[in-house]
PDB file of C-alpha atoms in Angstrom:
ATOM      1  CA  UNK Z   1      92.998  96.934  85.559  1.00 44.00           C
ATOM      2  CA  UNK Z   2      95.488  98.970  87.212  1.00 47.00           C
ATOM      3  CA  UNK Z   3      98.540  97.753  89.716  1.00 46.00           C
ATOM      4  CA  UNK Z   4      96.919  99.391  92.409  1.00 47.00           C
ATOM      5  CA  UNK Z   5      93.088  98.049  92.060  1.00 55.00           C
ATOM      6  CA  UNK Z   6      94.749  94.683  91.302  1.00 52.00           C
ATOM      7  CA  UNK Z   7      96.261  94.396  94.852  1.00 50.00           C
ATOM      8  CA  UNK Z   8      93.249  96.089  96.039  1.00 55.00           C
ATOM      9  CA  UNK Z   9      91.016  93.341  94.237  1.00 58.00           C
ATOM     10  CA  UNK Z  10      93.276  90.649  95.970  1.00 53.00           C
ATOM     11  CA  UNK Z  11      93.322  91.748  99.084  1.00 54.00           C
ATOM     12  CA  UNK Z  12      89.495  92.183  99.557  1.00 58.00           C
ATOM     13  CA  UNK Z  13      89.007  88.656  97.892  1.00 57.00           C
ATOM     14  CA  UNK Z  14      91.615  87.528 100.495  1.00 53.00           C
ATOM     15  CA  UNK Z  15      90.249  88.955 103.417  1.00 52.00           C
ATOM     16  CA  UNK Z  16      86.698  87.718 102.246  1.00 52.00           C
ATOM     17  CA  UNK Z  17      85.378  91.148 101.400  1.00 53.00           C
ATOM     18  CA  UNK Z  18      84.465  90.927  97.576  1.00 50.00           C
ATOM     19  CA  UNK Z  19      81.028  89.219  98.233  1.00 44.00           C
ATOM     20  CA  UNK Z  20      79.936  91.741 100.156  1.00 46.00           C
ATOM     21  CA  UNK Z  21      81.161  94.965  97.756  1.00 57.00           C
ATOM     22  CA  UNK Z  22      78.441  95.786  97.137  1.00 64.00           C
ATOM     23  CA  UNK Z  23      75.715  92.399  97.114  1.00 66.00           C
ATOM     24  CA  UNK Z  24      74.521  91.774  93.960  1.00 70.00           C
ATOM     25  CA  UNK Z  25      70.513  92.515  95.072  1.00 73.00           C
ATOM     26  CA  UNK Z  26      71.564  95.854  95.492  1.00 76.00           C
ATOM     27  CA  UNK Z  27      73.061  96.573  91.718  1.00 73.00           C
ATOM     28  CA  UNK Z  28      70.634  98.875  91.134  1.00 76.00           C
ATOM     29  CA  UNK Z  29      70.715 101.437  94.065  1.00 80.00           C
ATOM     30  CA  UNK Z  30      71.176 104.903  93.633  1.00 77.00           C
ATOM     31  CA  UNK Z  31      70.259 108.044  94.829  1.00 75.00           C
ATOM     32  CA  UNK Z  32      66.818 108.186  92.375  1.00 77.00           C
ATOM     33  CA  UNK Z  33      65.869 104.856  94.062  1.00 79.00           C
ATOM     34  CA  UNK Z  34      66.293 106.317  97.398  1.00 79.00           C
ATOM     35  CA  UNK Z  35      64.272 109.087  96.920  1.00 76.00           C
ATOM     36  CA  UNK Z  36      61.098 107.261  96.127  1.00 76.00           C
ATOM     37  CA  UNK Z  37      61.326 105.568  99.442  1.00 77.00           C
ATOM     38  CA  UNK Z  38      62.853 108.848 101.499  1.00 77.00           C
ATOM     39  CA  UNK Z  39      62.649 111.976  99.905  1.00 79.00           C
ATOM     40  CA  UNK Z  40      63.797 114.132 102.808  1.00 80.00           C
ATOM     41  CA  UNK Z  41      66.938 111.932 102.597  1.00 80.00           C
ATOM     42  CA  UNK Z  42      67.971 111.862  99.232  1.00 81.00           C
ATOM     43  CA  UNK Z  43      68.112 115.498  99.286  1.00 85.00           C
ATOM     44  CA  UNK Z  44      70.134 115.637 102.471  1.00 86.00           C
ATOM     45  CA  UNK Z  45      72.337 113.168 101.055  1.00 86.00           C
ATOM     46  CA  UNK Z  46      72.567 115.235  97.724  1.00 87.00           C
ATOM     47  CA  UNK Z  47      74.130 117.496 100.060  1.00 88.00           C
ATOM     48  CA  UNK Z  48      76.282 115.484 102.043  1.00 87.00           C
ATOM     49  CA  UNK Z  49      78.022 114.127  98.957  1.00 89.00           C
ATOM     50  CA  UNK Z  50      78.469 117.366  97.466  1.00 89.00           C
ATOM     51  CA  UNK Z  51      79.935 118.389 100.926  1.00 89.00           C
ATOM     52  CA  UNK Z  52      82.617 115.808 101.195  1.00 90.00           C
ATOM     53  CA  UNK Z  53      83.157 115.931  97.674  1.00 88.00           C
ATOM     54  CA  UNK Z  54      84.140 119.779  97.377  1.00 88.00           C
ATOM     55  CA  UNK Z  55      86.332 119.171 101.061  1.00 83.00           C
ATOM     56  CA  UNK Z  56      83.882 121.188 102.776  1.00 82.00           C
ATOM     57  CA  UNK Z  57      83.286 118.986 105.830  1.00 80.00           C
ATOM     58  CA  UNK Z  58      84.798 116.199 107.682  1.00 80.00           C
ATOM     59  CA  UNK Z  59      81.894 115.166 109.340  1.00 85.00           C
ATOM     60  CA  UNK Z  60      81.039 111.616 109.679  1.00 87.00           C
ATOM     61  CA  UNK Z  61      77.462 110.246 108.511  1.00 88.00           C
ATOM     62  CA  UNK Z  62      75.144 107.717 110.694  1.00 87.00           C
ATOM     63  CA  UNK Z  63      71.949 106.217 108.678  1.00 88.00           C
ATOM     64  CA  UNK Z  64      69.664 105.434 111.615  1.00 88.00           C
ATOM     65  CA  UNK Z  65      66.274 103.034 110.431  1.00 86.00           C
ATOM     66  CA  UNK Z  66      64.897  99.977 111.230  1.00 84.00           C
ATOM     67  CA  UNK Z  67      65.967  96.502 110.228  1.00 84.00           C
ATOM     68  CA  UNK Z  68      64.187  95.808 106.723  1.00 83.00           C
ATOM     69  CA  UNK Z  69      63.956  99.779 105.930  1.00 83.00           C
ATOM     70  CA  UNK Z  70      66.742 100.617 103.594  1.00 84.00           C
ATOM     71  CA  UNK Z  71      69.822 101.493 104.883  1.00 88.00           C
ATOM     72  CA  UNK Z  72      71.894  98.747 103.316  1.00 88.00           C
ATOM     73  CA  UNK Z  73      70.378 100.147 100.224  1.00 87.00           C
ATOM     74  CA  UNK Z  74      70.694 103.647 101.142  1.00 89.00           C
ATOM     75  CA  UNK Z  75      74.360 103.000 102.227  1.00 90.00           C
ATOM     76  CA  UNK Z  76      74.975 101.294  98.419  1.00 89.00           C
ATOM     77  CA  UNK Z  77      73.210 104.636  96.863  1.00 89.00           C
ATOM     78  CA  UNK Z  78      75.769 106.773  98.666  1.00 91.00           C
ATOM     79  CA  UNK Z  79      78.611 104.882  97.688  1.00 90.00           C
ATOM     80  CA  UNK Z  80      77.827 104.871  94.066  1.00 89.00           C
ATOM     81  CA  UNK Z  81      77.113 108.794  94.113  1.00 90.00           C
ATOM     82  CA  UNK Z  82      80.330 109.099  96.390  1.00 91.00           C
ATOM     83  CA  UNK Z  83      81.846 107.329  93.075  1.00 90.00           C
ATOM     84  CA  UNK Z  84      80.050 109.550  90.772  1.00 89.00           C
ATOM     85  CA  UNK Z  85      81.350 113.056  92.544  1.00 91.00           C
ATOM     86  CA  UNK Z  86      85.479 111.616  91.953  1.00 92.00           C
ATOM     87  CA  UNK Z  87      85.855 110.269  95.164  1.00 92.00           C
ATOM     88  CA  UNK Z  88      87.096 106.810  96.044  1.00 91.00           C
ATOM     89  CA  UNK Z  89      84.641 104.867  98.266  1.00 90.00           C
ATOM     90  CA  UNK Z  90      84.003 101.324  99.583  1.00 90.00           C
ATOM     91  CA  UNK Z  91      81.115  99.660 101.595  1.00 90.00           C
ATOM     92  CA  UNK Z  92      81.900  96.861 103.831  1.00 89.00           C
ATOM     93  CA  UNK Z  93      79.845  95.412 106.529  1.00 86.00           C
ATOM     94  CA  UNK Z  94      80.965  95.927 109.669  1.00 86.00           C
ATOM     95  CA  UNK Z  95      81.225  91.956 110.418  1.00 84.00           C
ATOM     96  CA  UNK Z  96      82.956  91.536 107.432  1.00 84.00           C
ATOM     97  CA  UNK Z  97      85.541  94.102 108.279  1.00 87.00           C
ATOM     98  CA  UNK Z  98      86.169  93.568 111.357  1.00 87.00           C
ATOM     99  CA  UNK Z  99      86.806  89.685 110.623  1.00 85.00           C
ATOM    100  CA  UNK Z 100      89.018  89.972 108.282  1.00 86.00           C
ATOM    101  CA  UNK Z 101      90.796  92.956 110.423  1.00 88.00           C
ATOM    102  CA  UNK Z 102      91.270  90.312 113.156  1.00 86.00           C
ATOM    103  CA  UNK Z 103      92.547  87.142 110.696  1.00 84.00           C
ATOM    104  CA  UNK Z 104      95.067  90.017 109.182  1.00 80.00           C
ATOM    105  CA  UNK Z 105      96.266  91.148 112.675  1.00 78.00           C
ATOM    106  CA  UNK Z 106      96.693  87.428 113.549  1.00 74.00           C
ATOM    107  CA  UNK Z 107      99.197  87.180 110.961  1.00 71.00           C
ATOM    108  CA  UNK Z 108     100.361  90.600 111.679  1.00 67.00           C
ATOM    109  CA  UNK Z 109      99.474  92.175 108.676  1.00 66.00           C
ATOM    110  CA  UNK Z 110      98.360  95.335 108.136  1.00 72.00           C
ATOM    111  CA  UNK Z 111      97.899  96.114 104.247  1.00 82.00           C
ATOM    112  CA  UNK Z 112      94.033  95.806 104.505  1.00 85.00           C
ATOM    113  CA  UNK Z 113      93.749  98.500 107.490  1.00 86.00           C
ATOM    114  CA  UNK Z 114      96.155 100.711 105.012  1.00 87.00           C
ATOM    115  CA  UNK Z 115      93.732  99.964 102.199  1.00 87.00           C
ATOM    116  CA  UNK Z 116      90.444 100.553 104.457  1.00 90.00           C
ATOM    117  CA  UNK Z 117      92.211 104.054 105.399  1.00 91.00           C
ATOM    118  CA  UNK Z 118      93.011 105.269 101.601  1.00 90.00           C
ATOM    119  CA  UNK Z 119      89.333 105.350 100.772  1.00 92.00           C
ATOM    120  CA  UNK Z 120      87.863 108.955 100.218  1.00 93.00           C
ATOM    121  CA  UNK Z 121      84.278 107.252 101.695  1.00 94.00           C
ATOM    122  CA  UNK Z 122      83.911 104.160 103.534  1.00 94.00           C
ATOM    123  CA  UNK Z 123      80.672 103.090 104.338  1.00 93.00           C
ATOM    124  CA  UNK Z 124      80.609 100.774 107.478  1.00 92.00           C
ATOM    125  CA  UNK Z 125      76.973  98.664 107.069  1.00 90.00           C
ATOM    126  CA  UNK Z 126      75.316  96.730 110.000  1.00 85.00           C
ATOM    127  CA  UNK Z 127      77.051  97.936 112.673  1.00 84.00           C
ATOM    128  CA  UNK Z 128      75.925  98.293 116.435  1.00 74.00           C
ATOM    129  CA  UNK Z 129      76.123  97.005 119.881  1.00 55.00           C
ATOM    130  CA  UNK Z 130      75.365  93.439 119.392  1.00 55.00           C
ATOM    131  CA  UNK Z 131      76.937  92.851 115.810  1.00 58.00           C
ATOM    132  CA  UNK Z 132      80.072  90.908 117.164  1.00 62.00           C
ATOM    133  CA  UNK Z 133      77.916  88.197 118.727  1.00 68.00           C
ATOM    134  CA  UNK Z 134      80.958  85.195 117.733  1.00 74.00           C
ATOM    135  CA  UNK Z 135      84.214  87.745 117.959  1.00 74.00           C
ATOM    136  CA  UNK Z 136      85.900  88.969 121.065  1.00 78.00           C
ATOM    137  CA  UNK Z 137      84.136  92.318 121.561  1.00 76.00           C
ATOM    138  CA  UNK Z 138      87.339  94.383 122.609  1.00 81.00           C
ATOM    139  CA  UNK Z 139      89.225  93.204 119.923  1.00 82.00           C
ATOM    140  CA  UNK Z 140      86.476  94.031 117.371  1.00 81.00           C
ATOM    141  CA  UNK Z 141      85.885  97.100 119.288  1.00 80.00           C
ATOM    142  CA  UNK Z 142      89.631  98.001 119.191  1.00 84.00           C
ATOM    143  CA  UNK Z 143      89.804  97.050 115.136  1.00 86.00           C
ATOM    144  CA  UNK Z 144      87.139  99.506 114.396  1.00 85.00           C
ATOM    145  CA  UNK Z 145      89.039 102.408 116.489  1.00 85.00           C
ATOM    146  CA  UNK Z 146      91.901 101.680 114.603  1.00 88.00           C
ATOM    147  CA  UNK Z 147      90.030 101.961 111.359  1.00 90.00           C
ATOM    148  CA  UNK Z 148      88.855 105.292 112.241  1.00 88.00           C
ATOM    149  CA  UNK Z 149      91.916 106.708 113.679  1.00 88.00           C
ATOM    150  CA  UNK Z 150      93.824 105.951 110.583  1.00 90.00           C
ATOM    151  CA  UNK Z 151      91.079 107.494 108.758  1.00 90.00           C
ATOM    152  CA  UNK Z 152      90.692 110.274 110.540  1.00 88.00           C
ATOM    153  CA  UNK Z 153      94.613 110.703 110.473  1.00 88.00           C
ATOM    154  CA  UNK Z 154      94.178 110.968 106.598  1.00 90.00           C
ATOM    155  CA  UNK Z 155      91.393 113.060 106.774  1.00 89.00           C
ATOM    156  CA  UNK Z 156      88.857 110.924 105.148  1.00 92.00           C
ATOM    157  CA  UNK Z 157      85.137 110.654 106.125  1.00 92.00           C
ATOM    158  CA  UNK Z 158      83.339 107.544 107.515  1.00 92.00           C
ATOM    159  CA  UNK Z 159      79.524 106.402 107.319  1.00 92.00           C
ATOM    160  CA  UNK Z 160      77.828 103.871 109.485  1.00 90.00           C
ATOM    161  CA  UNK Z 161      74.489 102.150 108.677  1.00 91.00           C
ATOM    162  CA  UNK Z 162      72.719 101.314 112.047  1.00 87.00           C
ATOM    163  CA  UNK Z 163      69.398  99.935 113.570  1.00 84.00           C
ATOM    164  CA  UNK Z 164      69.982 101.388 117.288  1.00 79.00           C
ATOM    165  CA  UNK Z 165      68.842 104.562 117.747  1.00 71.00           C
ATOM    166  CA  UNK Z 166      70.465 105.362 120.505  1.00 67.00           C
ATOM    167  CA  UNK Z 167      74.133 105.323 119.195  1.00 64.00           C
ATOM    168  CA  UNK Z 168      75.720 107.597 120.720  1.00 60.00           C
ATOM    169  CA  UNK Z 169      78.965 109.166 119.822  1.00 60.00           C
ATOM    170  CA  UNK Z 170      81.139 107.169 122.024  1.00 59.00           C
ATOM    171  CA  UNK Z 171      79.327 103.905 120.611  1.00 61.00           C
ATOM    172  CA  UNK Z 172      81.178 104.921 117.341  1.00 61.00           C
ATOM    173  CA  UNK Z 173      84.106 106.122 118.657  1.00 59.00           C
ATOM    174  CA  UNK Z 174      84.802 104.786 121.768  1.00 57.00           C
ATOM    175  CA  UNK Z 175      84.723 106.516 125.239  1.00 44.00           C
ATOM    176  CA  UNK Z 176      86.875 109.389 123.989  1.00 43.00           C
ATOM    177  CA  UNK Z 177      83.614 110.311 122.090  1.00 50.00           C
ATOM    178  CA  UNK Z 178      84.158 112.431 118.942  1.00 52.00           C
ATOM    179  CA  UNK Z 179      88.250 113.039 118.169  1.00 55.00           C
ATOM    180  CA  UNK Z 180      89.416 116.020 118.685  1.00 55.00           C
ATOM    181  CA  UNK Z 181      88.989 118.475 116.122  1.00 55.00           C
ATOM    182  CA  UNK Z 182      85.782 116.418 113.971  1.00 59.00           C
ATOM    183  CA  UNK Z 183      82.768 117.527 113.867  1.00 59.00           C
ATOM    184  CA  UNK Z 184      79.819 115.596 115.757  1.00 69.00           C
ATOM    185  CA  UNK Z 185      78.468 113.085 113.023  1.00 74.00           C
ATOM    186  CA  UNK Z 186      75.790 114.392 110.800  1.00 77.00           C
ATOM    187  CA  UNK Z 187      72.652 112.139 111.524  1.00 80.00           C
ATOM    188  CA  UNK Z 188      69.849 110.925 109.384  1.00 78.00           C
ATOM    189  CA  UNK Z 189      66.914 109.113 110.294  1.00 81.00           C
ATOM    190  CA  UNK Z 190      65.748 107.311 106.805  1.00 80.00           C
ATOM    191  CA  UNK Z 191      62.045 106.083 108.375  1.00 73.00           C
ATOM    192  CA  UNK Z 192      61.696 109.880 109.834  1.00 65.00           C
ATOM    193  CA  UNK Z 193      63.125 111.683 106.797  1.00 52.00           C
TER     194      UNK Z 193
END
């Protein structure tokens, strides 16, 4: 193991991430898997991985499908192939994230935001309007803009796995709505694919 995923290793076990990178019930997902439940999407995310992989886009992906229909699986698949195509990636609910984001910055750390901002990929699972049920929602609100602004300030691409629907862009990004100079996210509806 190298210095570098040692510390890495660490710090997610610290911050209470490791369990959830990715769950074991999902050790098997890949892009095959995902095509025999969505077909339309595998190919499209064929695509998108090829895409990010070759530099050609810095657009942002949102997996949009019912609770129970695959996108935690989906969002696993993608990660993996992300892995496959040479790019560092991560999945992370957003829960978990944004918990552990909020016990750093209460020690006033920042080594895991630097970490979450490295990644190639990060794929940001669960997340939507009600997730933060037991946090303060401007803080969590504020952790995830932070996320993406120091992502988006290395030029690295984000997903987000997502029950509502009606997400709109300033859901994910805050009222600002898309940053200046991204593209709009690229959109995929796994139960309508």
């Amino acid at each position: 193991m190298s210095d570098l995923s040692a510390v890495r290793s660490v710090l997610f076990l610290n911050a209470g991430l490791m369990s959830t990178n990715p769950p074991a019930k999902y050790s098997q997902a890949n892009v095959r898997s995902v095509a025999s439940f969505f077909p339309g999407a595998a190919r499209l995310l064929d695509r998108y991985v090829l895409q990010v992989s070759k530099h050609l886009t810095d657009c942002d992906l949102v997996l949009v499908a019912e609770h129970g229909h695959g996108k935690t699986h989906t969002s696993i698949a993608l990660v993996r192939e992300m892995g496959h195509a040479g790019l560092s990636a991560i999945y992370v609910t957003a829960y978990d994230m944004v918990q552990a984001l909020l016990a750093e910055e209460s020690h006033q750390g920042s080594s895991l935001m630097s970490l979450l901002s490295e990644y190639d990929f990060l794929m940001v699972d669960d997340f939507g309007m009600t997730l933060f049920h037991d946090l303060d929602f401007e803080a969590a609100n504020r952790c995830v803009a932070q996320v993406l602004e120091a992502r988006y300030a290395n030029g690295k691409v984000t997903g987000f796995a997502t029950s509502v629907r009606s997400l709109s862009e300033s859901d994910v990004y805050g009222v600002a709505g898309t940053p200046s100079g991204r593209m709009r996210p690229f959109k995929i509806e796994l139960d309508a694919a």
